[in-house]
JSON list of C-alpha atoms in Angstrom, two decimals:
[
{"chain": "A", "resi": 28, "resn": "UNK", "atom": "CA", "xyz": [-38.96, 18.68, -56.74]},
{"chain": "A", "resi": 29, "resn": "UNK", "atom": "CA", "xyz": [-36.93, 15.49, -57.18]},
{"chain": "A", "resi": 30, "resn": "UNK", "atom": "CA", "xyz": [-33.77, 17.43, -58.14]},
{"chain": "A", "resi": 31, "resn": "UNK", "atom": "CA", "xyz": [-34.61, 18.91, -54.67]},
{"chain": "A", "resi": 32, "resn": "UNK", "atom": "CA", "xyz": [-35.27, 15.90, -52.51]},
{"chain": "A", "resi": 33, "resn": "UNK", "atom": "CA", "xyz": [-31.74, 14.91, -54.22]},
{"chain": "A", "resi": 34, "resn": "UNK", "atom": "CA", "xyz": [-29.69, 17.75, -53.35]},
{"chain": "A", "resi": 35, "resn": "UNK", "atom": "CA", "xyz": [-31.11, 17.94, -49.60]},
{"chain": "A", "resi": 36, "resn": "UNK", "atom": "CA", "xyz": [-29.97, 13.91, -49.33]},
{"chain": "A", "resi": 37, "resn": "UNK", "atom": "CA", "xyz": [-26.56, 14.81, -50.54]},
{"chain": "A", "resi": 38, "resn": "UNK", "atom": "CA", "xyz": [-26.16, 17.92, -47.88]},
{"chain": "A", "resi": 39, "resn": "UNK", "atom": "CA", "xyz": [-27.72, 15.80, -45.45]},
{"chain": "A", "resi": 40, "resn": "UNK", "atom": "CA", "xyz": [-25.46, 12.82, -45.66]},
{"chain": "A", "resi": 41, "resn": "UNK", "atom": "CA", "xyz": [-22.14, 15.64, -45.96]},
{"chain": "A", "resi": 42, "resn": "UNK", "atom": "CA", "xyz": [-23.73, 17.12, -42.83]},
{"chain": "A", "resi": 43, "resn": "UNK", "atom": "CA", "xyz": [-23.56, 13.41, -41.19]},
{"chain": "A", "resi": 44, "resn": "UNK", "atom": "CA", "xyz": [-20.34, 11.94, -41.89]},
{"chain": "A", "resi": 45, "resn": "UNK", "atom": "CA", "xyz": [-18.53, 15.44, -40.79]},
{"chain": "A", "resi": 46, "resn": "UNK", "atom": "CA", "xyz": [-19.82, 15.70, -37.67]},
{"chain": "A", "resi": 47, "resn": "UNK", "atom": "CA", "xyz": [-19.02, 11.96, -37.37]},
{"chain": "A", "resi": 48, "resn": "UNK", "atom": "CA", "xyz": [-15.14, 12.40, -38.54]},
{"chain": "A", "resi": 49, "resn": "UNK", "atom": "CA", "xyz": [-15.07, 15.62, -36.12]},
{"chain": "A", "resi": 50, "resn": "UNK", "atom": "CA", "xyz": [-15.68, 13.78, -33.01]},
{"chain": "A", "resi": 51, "resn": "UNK", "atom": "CA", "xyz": [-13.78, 13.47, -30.17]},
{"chain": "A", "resi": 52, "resn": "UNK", "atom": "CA", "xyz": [-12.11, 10.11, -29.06]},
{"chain": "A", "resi": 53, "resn": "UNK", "atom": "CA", "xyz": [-12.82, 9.46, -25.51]},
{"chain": "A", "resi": 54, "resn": "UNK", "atom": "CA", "xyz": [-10.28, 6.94, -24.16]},
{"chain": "A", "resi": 55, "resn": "UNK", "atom": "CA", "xyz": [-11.07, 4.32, -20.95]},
{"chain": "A", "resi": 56, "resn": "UNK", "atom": "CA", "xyz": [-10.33, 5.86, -17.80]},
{"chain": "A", "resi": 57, "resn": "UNK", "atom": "CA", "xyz": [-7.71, 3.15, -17.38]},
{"chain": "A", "resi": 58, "resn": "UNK", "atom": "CA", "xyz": [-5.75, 3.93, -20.54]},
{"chain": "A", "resi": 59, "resn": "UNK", "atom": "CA", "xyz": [-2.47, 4.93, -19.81]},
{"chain": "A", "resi": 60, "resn": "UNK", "atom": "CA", "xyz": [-0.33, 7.34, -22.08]},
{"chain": "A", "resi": 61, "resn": "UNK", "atom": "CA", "xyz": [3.08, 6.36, -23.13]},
{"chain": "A", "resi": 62, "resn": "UNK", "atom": "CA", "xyz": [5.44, 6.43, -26.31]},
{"chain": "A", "resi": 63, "resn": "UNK", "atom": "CA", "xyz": [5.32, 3.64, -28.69]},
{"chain": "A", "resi": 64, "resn": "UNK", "atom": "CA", "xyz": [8.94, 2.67, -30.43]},
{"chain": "A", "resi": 65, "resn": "UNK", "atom": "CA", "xyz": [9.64, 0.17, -32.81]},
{"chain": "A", "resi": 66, "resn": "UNK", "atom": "CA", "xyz": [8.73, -2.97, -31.98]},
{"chain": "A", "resi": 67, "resn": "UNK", "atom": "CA", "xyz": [9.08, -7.20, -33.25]},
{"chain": "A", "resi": 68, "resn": "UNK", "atom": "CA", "xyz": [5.16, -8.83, -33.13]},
{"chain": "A", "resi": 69, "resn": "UNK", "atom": "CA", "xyz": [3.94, -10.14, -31.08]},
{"chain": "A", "resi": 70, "resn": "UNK", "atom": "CA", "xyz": [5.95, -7.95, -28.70]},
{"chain": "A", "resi": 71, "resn": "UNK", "atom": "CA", "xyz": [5.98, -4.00, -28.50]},
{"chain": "A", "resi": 72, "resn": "UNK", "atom": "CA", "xyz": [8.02, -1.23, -26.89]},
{"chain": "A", "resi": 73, "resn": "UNK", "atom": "CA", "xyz": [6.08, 1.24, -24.71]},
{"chain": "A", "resi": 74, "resn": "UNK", "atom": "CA", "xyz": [8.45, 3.31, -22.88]},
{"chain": "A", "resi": 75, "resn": "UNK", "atom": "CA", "xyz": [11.20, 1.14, -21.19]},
{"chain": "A", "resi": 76, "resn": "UNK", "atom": "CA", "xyz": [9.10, -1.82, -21.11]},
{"chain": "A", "resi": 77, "resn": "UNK", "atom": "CA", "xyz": [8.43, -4.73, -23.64]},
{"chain": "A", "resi": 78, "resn": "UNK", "atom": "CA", "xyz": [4.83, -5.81, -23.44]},
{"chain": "A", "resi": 79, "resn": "UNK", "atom": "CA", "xyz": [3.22, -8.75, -25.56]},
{"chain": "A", "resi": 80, "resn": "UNK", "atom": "CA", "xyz": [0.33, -7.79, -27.19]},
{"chain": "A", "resi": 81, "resn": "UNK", "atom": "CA", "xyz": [-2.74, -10.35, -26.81]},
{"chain": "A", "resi": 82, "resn": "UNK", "atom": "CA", "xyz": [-4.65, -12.38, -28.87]},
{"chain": "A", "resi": 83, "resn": "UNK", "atom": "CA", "xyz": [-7.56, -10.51, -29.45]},
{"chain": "A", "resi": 84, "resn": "UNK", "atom": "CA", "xyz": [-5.65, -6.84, -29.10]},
{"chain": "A", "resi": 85, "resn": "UNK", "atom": "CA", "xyz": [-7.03, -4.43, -31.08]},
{"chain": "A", "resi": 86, "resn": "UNK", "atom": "CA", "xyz": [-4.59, -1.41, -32.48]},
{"chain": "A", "resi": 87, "resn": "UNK", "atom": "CA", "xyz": [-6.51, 1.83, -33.56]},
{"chain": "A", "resi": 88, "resn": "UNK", "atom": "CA", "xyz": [-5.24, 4.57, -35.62]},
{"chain": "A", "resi": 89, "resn": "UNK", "atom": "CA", "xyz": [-5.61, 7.68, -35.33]},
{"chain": "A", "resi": 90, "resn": "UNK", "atom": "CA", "xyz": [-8.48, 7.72, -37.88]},
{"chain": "A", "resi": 91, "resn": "UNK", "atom": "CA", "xyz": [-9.87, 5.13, -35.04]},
{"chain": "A", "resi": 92, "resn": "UNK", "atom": "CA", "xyz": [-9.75, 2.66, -37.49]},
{"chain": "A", "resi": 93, "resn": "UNK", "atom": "CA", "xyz": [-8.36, -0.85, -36.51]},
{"chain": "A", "resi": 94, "resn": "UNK", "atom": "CA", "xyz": [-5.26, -1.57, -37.87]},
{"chain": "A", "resi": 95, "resn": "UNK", "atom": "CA", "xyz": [-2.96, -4.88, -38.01]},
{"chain": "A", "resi": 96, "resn": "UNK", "atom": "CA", "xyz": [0.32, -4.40, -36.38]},
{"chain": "A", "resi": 97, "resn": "UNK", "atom": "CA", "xyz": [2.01, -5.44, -39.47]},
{"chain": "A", "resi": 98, "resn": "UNK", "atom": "CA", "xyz": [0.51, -2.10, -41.31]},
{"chain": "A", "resi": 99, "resn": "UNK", "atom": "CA", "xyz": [2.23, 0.64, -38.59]},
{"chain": "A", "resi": 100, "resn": "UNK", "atom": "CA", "xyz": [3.53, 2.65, -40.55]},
{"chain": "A", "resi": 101, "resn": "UNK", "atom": "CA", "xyz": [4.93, 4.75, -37.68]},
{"chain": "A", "resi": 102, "resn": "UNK", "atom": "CA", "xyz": [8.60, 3.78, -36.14]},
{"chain": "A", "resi": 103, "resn": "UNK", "atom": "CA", "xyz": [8.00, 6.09, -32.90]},
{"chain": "A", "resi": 104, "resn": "UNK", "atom": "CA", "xyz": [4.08, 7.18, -32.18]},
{"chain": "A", "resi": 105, "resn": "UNK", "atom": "CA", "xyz": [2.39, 8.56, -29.08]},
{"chain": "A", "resi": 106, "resn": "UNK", "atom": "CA", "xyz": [-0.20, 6.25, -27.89]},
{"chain": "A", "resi": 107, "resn": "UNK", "atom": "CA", "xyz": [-2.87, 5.43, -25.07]},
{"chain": "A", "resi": 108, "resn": "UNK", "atom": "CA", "xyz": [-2.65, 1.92, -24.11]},
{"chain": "A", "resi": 109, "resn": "UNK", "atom": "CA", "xyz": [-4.69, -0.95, -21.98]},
{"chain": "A", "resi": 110, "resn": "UNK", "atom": "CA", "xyz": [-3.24, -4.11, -20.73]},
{"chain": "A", "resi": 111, "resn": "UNK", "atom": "CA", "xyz": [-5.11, -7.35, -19.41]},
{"chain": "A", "resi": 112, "resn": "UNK", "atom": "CA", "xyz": [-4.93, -9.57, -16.43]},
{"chain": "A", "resi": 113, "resn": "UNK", "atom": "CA", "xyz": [-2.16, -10.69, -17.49]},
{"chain": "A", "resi": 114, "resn": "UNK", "atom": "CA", "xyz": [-0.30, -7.73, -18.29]},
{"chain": "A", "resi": 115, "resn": "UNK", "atom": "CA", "xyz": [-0.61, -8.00, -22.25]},
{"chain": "A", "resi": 116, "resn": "UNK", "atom": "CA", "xyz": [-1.59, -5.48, -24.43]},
{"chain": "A", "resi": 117, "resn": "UNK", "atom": "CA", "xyz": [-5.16, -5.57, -25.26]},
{"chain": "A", "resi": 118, "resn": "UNK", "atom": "CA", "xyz": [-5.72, -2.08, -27.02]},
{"chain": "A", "resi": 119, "resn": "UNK", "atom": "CA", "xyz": [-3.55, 0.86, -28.34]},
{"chain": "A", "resi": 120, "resn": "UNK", "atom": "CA", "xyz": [-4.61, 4.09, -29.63]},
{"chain": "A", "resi": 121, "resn": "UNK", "atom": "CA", "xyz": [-2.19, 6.16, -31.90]},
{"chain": "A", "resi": 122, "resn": "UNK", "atom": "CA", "xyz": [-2.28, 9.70, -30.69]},
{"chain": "A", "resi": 123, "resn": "UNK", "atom": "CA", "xyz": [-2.93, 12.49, -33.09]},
{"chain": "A", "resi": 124, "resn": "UNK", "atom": "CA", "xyz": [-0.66, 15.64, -32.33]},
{"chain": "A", "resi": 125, "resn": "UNK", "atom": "CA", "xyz": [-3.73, 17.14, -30.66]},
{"chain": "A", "resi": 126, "resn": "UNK", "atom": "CA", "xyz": [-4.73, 13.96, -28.43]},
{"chain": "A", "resi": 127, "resn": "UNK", "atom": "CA", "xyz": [-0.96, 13.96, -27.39]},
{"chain": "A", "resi": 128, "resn": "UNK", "atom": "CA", "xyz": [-0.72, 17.42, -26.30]},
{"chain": "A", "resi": 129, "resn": "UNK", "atom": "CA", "xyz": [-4.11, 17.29, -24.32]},
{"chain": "A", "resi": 130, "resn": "UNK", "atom": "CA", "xyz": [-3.08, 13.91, -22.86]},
{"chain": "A", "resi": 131, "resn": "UNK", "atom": "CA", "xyz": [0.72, 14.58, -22.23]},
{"chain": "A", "resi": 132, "resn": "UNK", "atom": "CA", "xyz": [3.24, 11.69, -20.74]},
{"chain": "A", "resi": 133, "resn": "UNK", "atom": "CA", "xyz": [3.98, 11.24, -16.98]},
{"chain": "A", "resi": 134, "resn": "UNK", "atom": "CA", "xyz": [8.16, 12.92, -16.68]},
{"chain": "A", "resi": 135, "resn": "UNK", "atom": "CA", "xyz": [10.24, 10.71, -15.97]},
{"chain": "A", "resi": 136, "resn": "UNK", "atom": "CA", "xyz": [7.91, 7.18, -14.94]},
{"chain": "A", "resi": 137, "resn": "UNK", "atom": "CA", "xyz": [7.56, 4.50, -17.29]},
{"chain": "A", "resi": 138, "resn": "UNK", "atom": "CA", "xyz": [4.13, 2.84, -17.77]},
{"chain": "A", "resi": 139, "resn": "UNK", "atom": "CA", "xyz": [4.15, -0.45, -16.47]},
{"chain": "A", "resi": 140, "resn": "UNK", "atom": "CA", "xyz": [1.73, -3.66, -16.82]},
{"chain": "A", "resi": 141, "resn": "UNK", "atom": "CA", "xyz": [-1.32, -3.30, -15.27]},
{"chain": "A", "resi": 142, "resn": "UNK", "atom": "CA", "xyz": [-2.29, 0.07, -16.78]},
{"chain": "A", "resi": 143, "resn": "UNK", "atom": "CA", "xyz": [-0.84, 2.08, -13.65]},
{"chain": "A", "resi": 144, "resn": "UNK", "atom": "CA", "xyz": [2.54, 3.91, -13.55]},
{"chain": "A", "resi": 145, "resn": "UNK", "atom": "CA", "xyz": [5.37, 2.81, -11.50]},
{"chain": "A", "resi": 146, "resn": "UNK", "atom": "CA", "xyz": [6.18, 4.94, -8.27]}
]
């Protein structure tokens, strides 16, 4: 019986933490999708612009795992971003090849401050 109760933990917990890694990322309605390049902290390249990323900005891989800027690993990435007031970067979410595809780049307009793309 305890062998059991043991085995039915172990499934249940496998059962749990899939279902968890298997979920879909749902991103702010303001996030805006652009290409992350190479960039020198605190500032980073997203698209044509160079945006400063905030104090308290939060980067999340695509693992959704927060990251430090110094641990991109990536030189070029897809991302969804969200800037402040101010027009610094307060979060970034690296794209996974599926995210990208399903949340494809605006042709041919550059994401600007302020979350919105220019006209």
């Amino acid at each position: 019986m305890r062998k059991f109760l043991v085995q039915y933990l172990v499934v249940l917990c496998a059962v749990c933490c899939a279902t968890t890694a298997l979920a879909e990322r749902n991103f702010p309605q303001k996030a805006t999708r652009g290409e992350m390049t190479a960039f020198k902290y605190p500032y980073m390249k997203i698209g044509d612009k160079s945006l400063r990323m905030s104090a308290g900005s939060r980067i999340f891989n695509e693992r959704n795992f927060i990251i430090m800027p110094v641990s991109l690993q990536k030189q070029t990435a897809p991302v969804m971003f969200i800037t402040d007031m101010r027009g610094e970067l307060s979060e970034i979410w690296l794209l996974t090849a599926e995210e990208a595809k399903k949340h494809p780049a605006p042709k041919g307009i550059a994401p600007v401050p302020g979350g919105q793309p220019s006209q």
